Coordinates of C-alpha atoms and ligand atoms in Angstrom, one line a residue:
Chain A
M1 CA -16.8 -28.3 0.9
I2 CA -17.2 -26.2 4.1
K3 CA -18.5 -27.8 7.2
A4 CA -19.0 -25.7 10.3
E5 CA -19.8 -27.7 13.5
N6 CA -21.4 -26.2 16.6
I7 CA -20.0 -22.7 16.2
L8 CA -20.2 -20.5 19.2
V9 CA -19.1 -16.9 19.1
Q10 CA -19.4 -14.7 22.2
F11 CA -18.8 -11.0 22.5
G12 CA -18.5 -10.4 26.2
G13 CA -21.6 -12.1 27.5
I14 CA -23.7 -12.1 24.4
S15 CA -23.7 -15.1 22.0
A16 CA -23.8 -13.7 18.4
V17 CA -23.6 -17.2 17.0
N18 CA -25.0 -19.9 19.2
H19 CA -24.0 -23.5 18.4
V20 CA -24.6 -23.2 14.7
S21 CA -23.8 -26.1 12.3
I22 CA -23.9 -25.4 8.6
E23 CA -22.7 -27.4 5.7
V24 CA -21.9 -25.8 2.3
R25 CA -21.9 -28.4 -0.4
K26 CA -19.7 -28.4 -3.4
G27 CA -21.1 -26.8 -6.6
R28 CA -24.2 -25.5 -4.9
I29 CA -25.5 -22.1 -4.1
T30 CA -26.3 -22.2 -0.4
G31 CA -28.3 -19.3 1.1
L32 CA -28.1 -17.9 4.6
I33 CA -30.9 -15.7 5.7
G34 CA -32.2 -14.1 8.8
P35 CA -33.4 -10.9 10.3
N36 CA -31.0 -8.1 11.4
G37 CA -28.5 -9.0 14.1
A38 CA -29.1 -12.8 13.5
G39 CA -25.4 -13.4 13.5
K40 CA -25.0 -14.1 9.8
T41 CA -22.0 -11.7 9.2
T42 CA -20.3 -12.9 12.4
F43 CA -20.7 -16.5 11.1
F44 CA -19.1 -15.4 7.8
N45 CA -16.3 -13.8 9.6
C46 CA -15.5 -17.1 11.3
I47 CA -15.3 -18.9 8.0
S48 CA -13.1 -16.3 6.4
G49 CA -10.7 -15.9 9.3
V50 CA -11.8 -12.4 10.4
Q51 CA -13.3 -13.6 13.7
N52 CA -12.1 -16.3 16.0
V53 CA -14.7 -18.8 17.3
T54 CA -15.3 -19.3 21.0
E55 CA -16.2 -22.9 20.4
G56 CA -16.7 -25.3 17.5
K57 CA -14.8 -26.5 14.5
I58 CA -14.7 -25.4 10.8
Y59 CA -13.6 -27.8 8.1
Y60 CA -12.7 -26.9 4.5
E61 CA -12.3 -29.8 2.1
G62 CA -11.8 -32.0 5.1
K63 CA -9.1 -29.9 6.7
D64 CA -9.5 -28.2 10.0
I65 CA -9.4 -24.4 9.4
T66 CA -10.8 -23.2 12.7
N67 CA -9.5 -19.8 13.5
G68 CA -7.2 -19.7 10.4
R69 CA -5.8 -16.5 9.2
G70 CA -7.6 -14.6 6.6
F71 CA -4.9 -14.4 4.0
Q72 CA -4.1 -18.1 4.3
L73 CA -7.8 -19.1 3.9
C74 CA -7.9 -16.9 0.8
E75 CA -4.9 -18.6 -0.6
A76 CA -6.6 -21.9 0.2
G77 CA -9.6 -20.9 -2.0
I78 CA -12.1 -19.1 0.3
A79 CA -12.9 -15.6 -1.0
R80 CA -15.5 -13.2 0.3
T81 CA -17.2 -9.9 -0.2
Y82 CA -18.3 -7.5 2.6
Q83 CA -21.6 -6.2 3.7
N84 CA -20.0 -2.8 4.5
I85 CA -18.0 -2.3 1.3
N86 CA -14.3 -2.8 1.9
L87 CA -12.7 -1.7 -1.4
F88 CA -9.4 0.0 -1.8
H89 CA -11.1 3.3 -2.4
S90 CA -8.1 5.4 -3.6
L91 CA -7.0 2.8 -6.1
S92 CA -8.3 2.2 -9.6
V93 CA -10.9 -0.5 -10.4
L94 CA -8.2 -2.5 -12.2
D95 CA -5.8 -2.2 -9.3
N96 CA -8.5 -3.5 -7.0
A97 CA -8.9 -6.5 -9.2
L98 CA -5.1 -6.9 -9.5
I99 CA -4.8 -6.9 -5.7
G100 CA -7.2 -9.8 -5.8
K101 CA -4.7 -11.6 -8.0
H102 CA -2.0 -11.1 -5.3
C103 CA -1.7 -14.6 -4.1
R104 CA -2.0 -16.1 -7.6
T105 CA 0.9 -14.0 -8.9
H106 CA 4.2 -15.7 -8.2
Y107 CA 7.3 -13.6 -8.1
G108 CA 9.5 -12.3 -5.3
F109 CA 11.0 -9.0 -4.3
F110 CA 14.1 -9.2 -6.4
A111 CA 12.1 -10.2 -9.5
A112 CA 10.1 -7.1 -9.0
L113 CA 13.1 -4.9 -8.4
F114 CA 14.8 -6.0 -11.6
G115 CA 11.7 -6.5 -13.7
T116 CA 12.7 -10.0 -14.7
P117 CA 10.9 -11.7 -17.6
R118 CA 9.2 -13.9 -15.1
M119 CA 7.8 -10.9 -13.3
R120 CA 6.6 -9.4 -16.6
R121 CA 5.0 -12.6 -17.6
E122 CA 3.2 -13.0 -14.3
E123 CA 2.0 -9.4 -14.3
E124 CA 0.7 -9.8 -17.8
K125 CA -1.2 -12.9 -16.9
A126 CA -2.6 -11.2 -13.8
R127 CA -3.7 -8.2 -15.8
E128 CA -5.4 -10.3 -18.4
D129 CA -7.2 -12.3 -15.9
A130 CA -8.2 -9.3 -13.8
L131 CA -9.7 -7.7 -16.9
E132 CA -11.6 -10.9 -17.7
K133 CA -13.0 -10.9 -14.2
L134 CA -14.0 -7.3 -14.5
K135 CA -15.7 -8.2 -17.8
I136 CA -17.7 -10.9 -16.1
V137 CA -19.3 -8.3 -13.7
G138 CA -19.4 -5.7 -16.5
L139 CA -16.9 -3.2 -15.1
D140 CA -14.1 -3.6 -17.7
H141 CA -14.9 -0.3 -19.3
K142 CA -14.5 1.5 -16.0
K143 CA -11.1 0.0 -15.2
D144 CA -9.3 3.3 -14.8
L145 CA -11.8 4.9 -12.5
K146 CA -11.1 5.1 -8.8
A147 CA -13.0 2.4 -6.9
G148 CA -14.5 5.1 -4.6
Q149 CA -16.0 6.9 -7.6
L150 CA -18.2 4.0 -8.6
P151 CA -21.9 4.1 -7.7
Y152 CA -22.8 1.9 -4.8
G153 CA -24.2 -1.0 -6.8
E154 CA -21.0 -1.2 -9.0
Q155 CA -18.8 -1.1 -5.9
R156 CA -20.6 -4.3 -4.9
L157 CA -19.9 -5.8 -8.3
L158 CA -16.3 -4.8 -8.0
E159 CA -16.1 -6.6 -4.7
I160 CA -17.3 -9.7 -6.4
A161 CA -14.8 -9.3 -9.3
R162 CA -12.0 -8.8 -6.9
A163 CA -13.0 -11.9 -5.0
L164 CA -13.2 -13.9 -8.2
C165 CA -9.7 -12.7 -9.0
T166 CA -8.4 -14.8 -6.1
E167 CA -9.5 -17.9 -8.0
P168 CA -11.7 -19.1 -5.2
K169 CA -13.3 -22.5 -4.8
V170 CA -15.8 -21.1 -2.4
L171 CA -17.2 -17.6 -2.6
L172 CA -18.9 -16.0 0.4
L173 CA -21.2 -13.1 -0.5
D174 CA -22.4 -11.0 2.3
E175 CA -25.6 -9.2 1.2
P176 CA -24.5 -8.5 -2.3
A177 CA -27.8 -7.0 -3.2
A178 CA -27.9 -4.5 -0.4
G179 CA -28.4 -1.0 -1.8
M180 CA -29.1 -2.3 -5.4
N181 CA -32.2 -1.3 -7.3
A182 CA -34.5 -3.9 -8.9
T183 CA -32.7 -4.1 -12.3
E184 CA -29.3 -4.3 -10.6
K185 CA -30.7 -7.2 -8.5
V186 CA -31.8 -9.1 -11.6
V187 CA -28.3 -8.7 -13.1
L188 CA -26.8 -9.8 -9.8
N189 CA -28.9 -13.0 -9.6
D190 CA -27.8 -13.9 -13.1
L191 CA -24.2 -13.2 -12.1
I192 CA -24.4 -15.4 -9.0
K193 CA -25.8 -18.2 -11.1
K194 CA -23.1 -17.7 -13.6
I195 CA -20.4 -17.9 -10.9
A196 CA -21.9 -21.1 -9.7
S197 CA -21.9 -22.5 -13.2
M198 CA -18.1 -21.7 -13.4
G199 CA -17.8 -24.4 -10.7
I200 CA -17.4 -22.1 -7.8
T201 CA -19.4 -23.0 -4.7
V202 CA -21.4 -20.1 -3.3
L203 CA -22.6 -19.2 0.1
V204 CA -24.7 -16.1 0.1
I205 CA -26.2 -14.0 2.8
E206 CA -29.4 -12.2 1.8
H207 CA -32.2 -10.3 3.4
D208 CA -34.4 -10.4 0.4
M209 CA -36.5 -13.6 0.6
D210 CA -37.3 -13.5 -3.1
V211 CA -33.7 -13.3 -4.2
I212 CA -32.6 -16.2 -2.0
M213 CA -35.6 -18.3 -3.1
N214 CA -34.7 -17.6 -6.7
I215 CA -31.1 -18.5 -6.6
S216 CA -30.3 -20.9 -3.8
D217 CA -30.3 -24.7 -3.8
Y218 CA -30.4 -25.0 -0.1
V219 CA -31.1 -22.4 2.6
Y220 CA -30.2 -22.0 6.3
V221 CA -32.2 -19.6 8.4
M222 CA -30.6 -17.9 11.4
N223 CA -32.4 -15.9 14.1
D224 CA -30.9 -14.4 17.2
G225 CA -27.7 -16.4 16.9
F226 CA -29.5 -19.7 16.6
L227 CA -30.0 -21.8 13.5
L228 CA -33.8 -21.7 13.1
A229 CA -34.3 -23.9 10.1
E230 CA -32.7 -25.4 7.0
G231 CA -33.9 -27.1 3.8
K232 CA -34.8 -26.5 0.3
P233 CA -36.0 -23.0 -0.4
E234 CA -39.7 -23.9 -0.8
E235 CA -39.6 -26.0 2.4
V236 CA -38.1 -23.1 4.4
Q237 CA -40.5 -20.6 3.0
R238 CA -43.4 -22.6 4.3
N239 CA -41.8 -23.2 7.7
P240 CA -44.1 -21.4 10.3
E241 CA -41.2 -20.5 12.6
V242 CA -39.4 -18.8 9.7
I243 CA -42.5 -16.8 8.8
T244 CA -42.9 -15.7 12.5
A245 CA -39.2 -14.7 12.7
Y246 CA -39.5 -12.6 9.6
L247 CA -42.8 -11.1 10.4
G248 CA -41.7 -10.5 14.0
G249 CA -38.4 -9.1 12.8
N250 CA -40.1 -6.7 10.5
Chain B
M1 CA -7.5 8.5 -23.0
K2 CA -6.0 11.2 -25.3
G3 CA -5.6 13.6 -22.4
N4 CA -3.8 10.9 -20.6
M5 CA -1.4 10.4 -23.4
T6 CA -0.6 14.1 -23.5
V7 CA 0.0 14.1 -19.7
K8 CA 2.4 11.3 -20.2
K9 CA 4.2 13.2 -22.9
L10 CA 4.4 16.3 -20.8
N11 CA 5.8 14.2 -17.9
R12 CA 8.5 12.9 -20.2
I13 CA 9.4 16.4 -21.3
I14 CA 9.6 17.6 -17.7
L15 CA 11.6 14.6 -16.7
L16 CA 14.0 15.1 -19.6
V17 CA 14.5 18.7 -18.7
L18 CA 15.1 18.0 -15.1
G19 CA 17.5 15.1 -16.0
V20 CA 19.5 17.3 -18.3
I21 CA 19.7 20.0 -15.6
A22 CA 20.9 17.5 -13.1
V23 CA 23.5 16.1 -15.4
I24 CA 25.0 19.4 -16.6
L25 CA 24.8 21.1 -13.2
P26 CA 28.5 20.6 -12.4
L27 CA 29.3 22.4 -15.6
L28 CA 27.3 25.4 -14.6
I29 CA 28.5 25.5 -11.0
T30 CA 32.1 25.5 -10.1
N31 CA 31.8 26.6 -6.5
S32 CA 32.7 23.5 -4.6
Y33 CA 30.5 24.3 -1.7
R34 CA 27.5 24.5 -4.0
L35 CA 28.4 21.1 -5.4
Y36 CA 28.6 19.7 -1.9
F37 CA 25.2 21.2 -1.2
F38 CA 23.7 19.7 -4.3
S39 CA 25.2 16.3 -3.4
F40 CA 23.4 16.7 -0.1
V41 CA 20.1 17.4 -1.9
G42 CA 20.6 14.1 -3.6
I43 CA 21.1 12.3 -0.3
Y44 CA 17.9 13.8 1.0
V45 CA 16.0 12.8 -2.2
V46 CA 16.9 9.2 -1.4
A47 CA 15.9 9.5 2.3
A48 CA 12.6 11.2 1.5
S49 CA 11.8 8.7 -1.2
G50 CA 12.5 6.0 1.4
L51 CA 10.1 7.6 3.9
D52 CA 7.5 7.9 1.1
I53 CA 7.5 4.1 0.5
L54 CA 6.4 3.7 4.1
F55 CA 4.3 6.8 4.5
G56 CA 2.7 7.4 1.1
Y57 CA 2.5 3.8 -0.1
A58 CA 2.1 1.6 2.9
G59 CA 0.3 4.1 5.0
M60 CA 2.5 3.9 8.1
I61 CA 4.2 6.8 9.7
S62 CA 7.6 7.2 11.3
F63 CA 8.8 10.2 13.1
G64 CA 12.0 8.5 13.9
H65 CA 13.6 7.8 10.6
I66 CA 16.7 9.8 11.7
A67 CA 17.6 6.7 13.8
Y68 CA 18.1 4.7 10.6
Y69 CA 20.1 7.5 9.1
A70 CA 22.3 7.4 12.2
I71 CA 22.6 3.6 12.0
G72 CA 23.7 3.9 8.4
A73 CA 26.2 6.6 9.3
Y74 CA 27.8 4.9 12.3
V75 CA 27.9 1.4 10.8
T76 CA 29.7 2.5 7.7
T77 CA 32.1 4.6 9.8
L78 CA 33.0 1.7 11.9
L79 CA 33.2 -0.7 9.0
T80 CA 35.5 1.5 6.9
S81 CA 37.7 2.8 9.8
Y82 CA 38.1 -0.4 11.8
A83 CA 37.3 -3.3 9.4
G84 CA 38.9 -1.6 6.5
L85 CA 36.0 -2.3 4.1
P86 CA 35.8 -0.4 0.8
V87 CA 33.5 2.5 1.1
M88 CA 30.9 1.4 -1.5
A89 CA 30.6 -2.1 0.0
S90 CA 30.4 -0.6 3.5
I91 CA 27.6 1.8 2.5
L92 CA 25.5 -1.0 1.2
I93 CA 26.1 -3.2 4.3
A94 CA 25.3 -0.2 6.5
A95 CA 22.0 0.3 4.6
A96 CA 21.3 -3.4 5.1
V97 CA 21.9 -3.1 8.8
A98 CA 19.6 -0.1 9.0
A99 CA 17.0 -2.2 7.1
A100 CA 17.4 -5.1 9.5
A101 CA 16.9 -2.6 12.4
G102 CA 13.8 -1.3 10.7
A103 CA 12.4 -4.8 10.2
L104 CA 13.1 -5.6 13.9
V105 CA 11.3 -2.4 15.0
A106 CA 8.4 -3.1 12.6
L107 CA 7.8 -6.6 13.8
P108 CA 6.2 -5.6 17.1
C109 CA 5.1 -2.2 15.8
S110 CA 3.3 -3.2 12.6
K111 CA 0.2 -4.0 14.6
L112 CA 0.1 -0.5 16.1
K113 CA -2.4 2.1 15.0
F114 CA -1.1 5.1 13.2
Q115 CA -0.8 7.4 16.2
F116 CA 0.8 4.8 18.4
L117 CA 3.2 3.9 15.6
A118 CA 4.2 7.6 15.5
L119 CA 4.9 7.5 19.3
A120 CA 6.9 4.3 19.1
S121 CA 9.0 5.7 16.2
I122 CA 9.8 8.8 18.3
A123 CA 10.8 6.7 21.2
F124 CA 13.1 4.6 19.0
A125 CA 14.8 7.6 17.6
N126 CA 15.4 9.0 21.1
F127 CA 16.7 5.6 22.2
I128 CA 19.2 5.5 19.3
Y129 CA 20.2 9.1 19.9
Q130 CA 20.9 8.6 23.5
L131 CA 22.8 5.4 22.7
I132 CA 25.1 7.3 20.4
C133 CA 25.5 10.2 22.8
N134 CA 26.6 7.8 25.6
I135 CA 29.0 5.6 23.8
E136 CA 32.4 7.2 24.6
F137 CA 34.1 5.2 21.9
L138 CA 32.0 7.0 19.2
Q139 CA 33.3 10.4 20.4
P140 CA 29.8 11.6 20.1
Y141 CA 30.3 15.3 20.7
R142 CA 33.8 15.9 19.3
G143 CA 32.8 13.8 16.3
M144 CA 34.4 10.9 14.6
K145 CA 36.4 11.1 11.5
V146 CA 35.1 9.2 8.5
E147 CA 36.8 8.0 5.3
P148 CA 36.0 10.2 2.3
L149 CA 33.6 8.9 -0.3
S150 CA 35.6 6.8 -2.7
I151 CA 35.3 4.1 -5.2
F152 CA 38.1 1.8 -6.3
G153 CA 40.4 3.7 -4.0
V154 CA 39.8 7.0 -5.7
N155 CA 38.8 9.8 -3.3
L156 CA 35.7 11.4 -4.8
N157 CA 35.6 14.2 -2.3
S158 CA 38.8 15.6 -3.7
D159 CA 36.6 17.1 -6.4
Y160 CA 33.0 17.5 -5.4
R161 CA 32.0 17.1 -9.1
Y162 CA 32.8 13.4 -8.7
T163 CA 30.9 13.3 -5.5
Y164 CA 27.9 14.9 -7.1
Y165 CA 27.8 12.4 -10.0
F166 CA 28.3 9.5 -7.6
I167 CA 25.2 10.6 -5.6
L168 CA 23.3 11.4 -8.8
V169 CA 23.8 7.9 -10.1
W170 CA 22.5 6.5 -6.8
V171 CA 19.6 8.8 -6.8
V172 CA 18.6 7.5 -10.2
I173 CA 19.0 3.9 -9.0
A174 CA 17.0 4.6 -5.9
L175 CA 14.1 6.2 -7.9
L176 CA 14.1 3.4 -10.5
A177 CA 14.1 0.8 -7.7
K178 CA 11.2 2.6 -6.0
H179 CA 9.3 2.7 -9.3
M180 CA 9.8 -1.0 -9.9
I181 CA 8.7 -1.9 -6.4
V182 CA 5.6 0.3 -6.2
K183 CA 4.3 -0.8 -9.6
S184 CA 4.7 -4.5 -8.8
K185 CA 2.4 -6.7 -6.7
I186 CA 4.5 -5.7 -3.7
G187 CA 3.6 -2.0 -4.2
R188 CA 0.0 -2.9 -4.7
A189 CA 0.1 -5.0 -1.5
F190 CA 1.5 -1.9 0.3
M191 CA -1.3 0.3 -0.9
A192 CA -3.9 -2.4 -0.1
C193 CA -2.7 -2.5 3.5
R194 CA -2.8 1.3 3.6
D195 CA -6.4 1.6 2.2
N196 CA -8.0 -1.3 4.0
T197 CA -6.2 -3.7 6.2
R198 CA -9.1 -6.0 6.6
S199 CA -9.8 -6.6 3.0
A200 CA -6.1 -6.8 2.2
D201 CA -6.0 -9.8 4.5
G202 CA -9.2 -11.1 2.9
M203 CA -7.5 -10.8 -0.5
G204 CA -4.7 -13.1 0.5
I205 CA -2.1 -10.5 1.5
N206 CA -0.1 -11.2 4.6
V207 CA -0.5 -7.8 6.0
R208 CA 2.2 -8.1 8.7
K209 CA 4.8 -9.4 6.2
Y210 CA 4.2 -6.5 3.9
K211 CA 4.2 -3.9 6.7
V212 CA 7.5 -5.2 7.9
M213 CA 8.8 -5.3 4.3
A214 CA 7.7 -1.7 3.7
F215 CA 9.5 -0.7 6.9
A216 CA 12.7 -2.6 5.8
I217 CA 12.8 -1.1 2.3
S218 CA 12.1 2.4 3.7
T219 CA 14.8 2.1 6.3
F220 CA 17.3 0.7 3.7
Y221 CA 16.9 3.9 1.7
V222 CA 17.3 6.1 4.8
G223 CA 20.3 4.0 6.1
F224 CA 21.9 4.3 2.6
A225 CA 21.4 8.1 2.7
G226 CA 22.9 8.3 6.2
A227 CA 25.9 6.3 5.2
C228 CA 26.5 8.4 2.1
A229 CA 26.2 11.6 4.1
A230 CA 28.8 10.4 6.6
H231 CA 31.3 9.8 3.8
L232 CA 30.4 13.1 2.3
N233 CA 30.9 15.0 5.5
E234 CA 33.9 12.9 6.5
L235 CA 32.6 13.4 10.1
V236 CA 29.8 12.0 12.3
V237 CA 28.6 14.0 15.2
C238 CA 25.8 12.9 17.5
N239 CA 23.7 16.1 17.3
T240 CA 23.0 15.5 13.6
Y241 CA 20.8 12.6 14.8
V242 CA 18.4 14.2 17.2
Q243 CA 14.9 12.8 16.9
A244 CA 13.5 16.2 15.8
N245 CA 15.5 15.9 12.5
S246 CA 13.2 13.1 11.5
F247 CA 10.5 15.6 10.8
N248 CA 12.6 16.9 7.9
Y249 CA 11.8 13.8 5.9
V250 CA 8.2 14.1 6.8
I251 CA 8.1 17.7 5.7
M252 CA 9.8 16.9 2.4
C253 CA 7.2 14.2 1.7
I254 CA 4.2 16.4 2.6
F255 CA 5.6 19.3 0.7
G256 CA 6.4 17.4 -2.5
G257 CA 3.5 15.0 -2.3
V258 CA 3.4 11.5 -1.0
N259 CA 2.6 8.3 -3.0
T260 CA 4.5 9.6 -6.1
I261 CA 8.0 9.1 -7.4
F262 CA 8.8 12.8 -7.9
G263 CA 7.0 14.3 -5.0
P264 CA 9.7 13.5 -2.5
V265 CA 12.3 14.7 -5.0
I266 CA 10.6 18.1 -5.3
G267 CA 10.1 18.2 -1.5
A268 CA 13.8 17.4 -0.8
V269 CA 15.1 20.0 -3.3
V270 CA 12.8 22.8 -2.0
F271 CA 13.4 21.9 1.6
Q272 CA 17.2 22.0 1.2
F273 CA 17.0 25.4 -0.6
I274 CA 14.8 26.9 2.1
N275 CA 17.0 25.4 4.7
E276 CA 20.1 26.8 3.1
A277 CA 18.7 30.2 2.6
L278 CA 17.7 30.4 6.3
A279 CA 20.7 28.6 7.7
S280 CA 21.6 31.6 9.8
A281 CA 18.1 32.2 11.1
T282 CA 17.1 28.9 12.5
A283 CA 14.2 30.2 14.4
W284 CA 12.7 31.7 11.3
R285 CA 13.5 28.4 9.5
D286 CA 11.4 26.4 11.9
I287 CA 8.5 28.9 11.8
I288 CA 8.5 28.8 8.0
F289 CA 8.7 25.1 7.8
G290 CA 5.9 24.8 10.4
G291 CA 3.8 27.2 8.5
I292 CA 4.4 25.5 5.2
V293 CA 3.4 22.1 6.6
M294 CA 0.3 23.5 8.1
L295 CA -0.7 25.3 4.9
F296 CA 0.0 22.2 2.8
I297 CA -1.9 19.9 5.1
A298 CA -4.9 22.3 5.1
F299 CA -5.0 23.4 1.4
L300 CA -2.9 21.0 -0.6
P301 CA -2.7 17.6 1.1
G302 CA -1.4 16.1 -2.1
G303 CA 1.6 18.3 -2.0
C304 CA 3.3 20.0 -5.0
M305 CA 2.7 17.0 -7.1
S306 CA -1.0 17.2 -7.0
A307 CA -0.9 20.9 -7.9
L308 CA 1.5 20.0 -10.8
R309 CA -0.8 17.3 -12.0
G310 CA -3.8 19.6 -12.0
L311 CA -1.7 22.1 -14.0
E312 CA -0.6 19.4 -16.4
E313 CA -4.0 18.2 -17.0
K314 CA -5.2 21.7 -17.8
L315 CA -2.2 22.2 -20.1
A316 CA -2.8 18.9 -21.8
A317 CA -6.4 19.7 -22.3
R318 CA -5.5 23.0 -23.8
F319 CA -2.9 21.4 -26.1
S320 CA -5.2 18.7 -27.4
L321 CA -8.0 21.4 -27.8
G322 CA -5.6 23.6 -29.7
K323 CA -4.6 20.7 -32.0
K324 CA -8.2 19.8 -32.7
E325 CA -9.0 23.4 -33.6
A326 CA -6.0 23.6 -35.8
A327 CA -7.0 20.3 -37.5
S328 CA -10.6 21.4 -38.1
K329 CA -9.4 24.7 -39.5
G330 CA -7.1 22.9 -41.8
G331 CA -10.0 20.7 -42.9
K332 CA -12.1 23.7 -43.7
K333 CA -9.4 25.2 -45.8
D334 CA -9.2 22.0 -47.9
D335 CA -12.9 22.3 -48.5
Ligands
LIG1 N1 -17.3 -7.1 17.0 C1 -18.4 -7.2 17.7 N2 -18.4 -6.9 19.0 C2 -19.6 -7.0 19.8 N3 -20.8 -7.4 19.2 C3 -20.8 -7.7 18.0 C4 -19.6 -7.6 17.1 N4 -20.0 -8.0 15.8 C5 -21.3 -8.3 15.9 N5 -21.8 -8.1 17.1 C6 -23.2 -8.4 17.5 O1 -23.5 -9.7 17.1 C7 -24.8 -9.7 16.7 C8 -24.9 -10.4 15.3 O2 -24.3 -9.4 14.4 P1 -24.2 -9.8 12.8 O3 -23.5 -8.6 12.2 O4 -23.5 -11.0 12.7 O5 -25.6 -9.9 12.3 P2 -26.2 -10.0 10.9 O6 -27.0 -11.2 10.8 O7 -25.1 -10.0 9.9 O8 -27.1 -8.8 10.8 P3 -27.4 -7.8 9.5 O9 -28.5 -8.4 8.7 O10 -27.9 -6.5 10.1 O11 -26.1 -7.7 8.8 C9 -25.4 -8.3 16.7 O12 -26.2 -8.2 17.9 C10 -24.2 -7.5 16.8 O13 -24.4 -6.3 17.6
LIG2 MG1 -24.6 -8.8 8.4

């Protein structure tokens, strides 16, 4: 689905991502773990068009999308959530979800101006779908609240709903469990599995070993910009280098 | 939910009252200068609403919108005087030219941060002002005569009641259009770009395109207002278009409340009244406007609209409470 080859990202002299190759297979939940500053988010930014790579190539469904623009990649079917929550804070929960529907709602300026039947039909469709996606994450009853008023954990869920609204083929989740309590984490795990069962390929960054081992089919481990290990969760968990990196990191 | 319904009802009532006042105003006022003045209020409502699309919704600032007001004015003057176009068509074309200018300016400027955008807009307004002042052909200082506002060859300015209604119709159209735009996916895209550029991009919104679009729509409004004003005054003089006058629109928006349909309306009306009352004391006028802006930014950043909303919600709560009490009392009597 997504194939990143030999990605190098340099900030000034430092290599945040150092010749990393990762393959995200269709229909799977792929995990990406690593200690703080390992370069996971930077790698995500490359795939989602936020960050240009210094070297390397990224392919999506066989097409070269290296250094593509964010909004185009979203339209192509790559959606993401952010580690530092990036919601539209002053807008309602529903509006946040509706903005996710932006590139799947088809009408132009004049249709909007005159409120044509097509515009109304498209808006109605977008609204229904947005509400359905909010329901999946369990926020439909809070649709009129401002996004900024939600507790932290729910803001993360809203980010996921908003990303789902873009009707992605691949969903990139950057530490979705950060700041969540134990019960919320359990709900989140089920949610991620549910998303995968909807036929959406998932790539998830996670600090929490237990979470990643629980949900992912395949795991990549990054450390200090390098790819340290990859494999099935139980293999990676036993890998002595990974254990050292984590113990050393902590 | 119920409270919301009552707020909506209250809104409707307020809207109805204001609408009725606006419509019957020429029956109450016969002084033709006053009617001219109220026509101008309408023009400023359009301009301020235009700035709000950019400032309140798309989160970009312009301290140079007077430039587009000027472009609208001079383009329609030239088109009617030299190309012999009918006034209404000419006004719309002038607004489109202003919008095109806005889009052109926005193309390079849309990447600028807020404060640099503000500087760029000031520079552009000064550029346009100097341009006008230095084109001899436009008779910048003596002023250039402009055809009176007219439709189908009928001179509306011969009776300012007609002028007033003409402007009123366009005010309603402008507000309706703004309403349609801001509640569509386009308006949501504007607000997304305002709240968080990065995730707007991540959500499939072409940020640059929508910023340029917001600029173009905004400057269309202001260009339209400028063109109408030229035909209302029947004269264009360069000093109307000094950059500092751009702040008037900003003051109207801040005063009334941005990111709303009726905020800029209130702002423009109040602004024009204060402006008129202090017309002979310009120093005082500037001090008062300066003071008002500072007070509003410090204590009521949402403008009059946010204060009104708070009041409305309180009223609505009281109403629904009163009703409930009445209902429960009624129930007891039945028992
Ligand atoms: N825009 C930037 N400019 C300079 N350095 C950066 C930039 N973004 C990231 N870095 C550096 O790149 C390295 C990798 O950061 P990154 O955020 O990708 O790590 P991470 O694996 O996501 O860490 P965490 O688990 O803390 O989120 C860090 O050393 C960081 O300081
Ligand atoms: Mg990170």
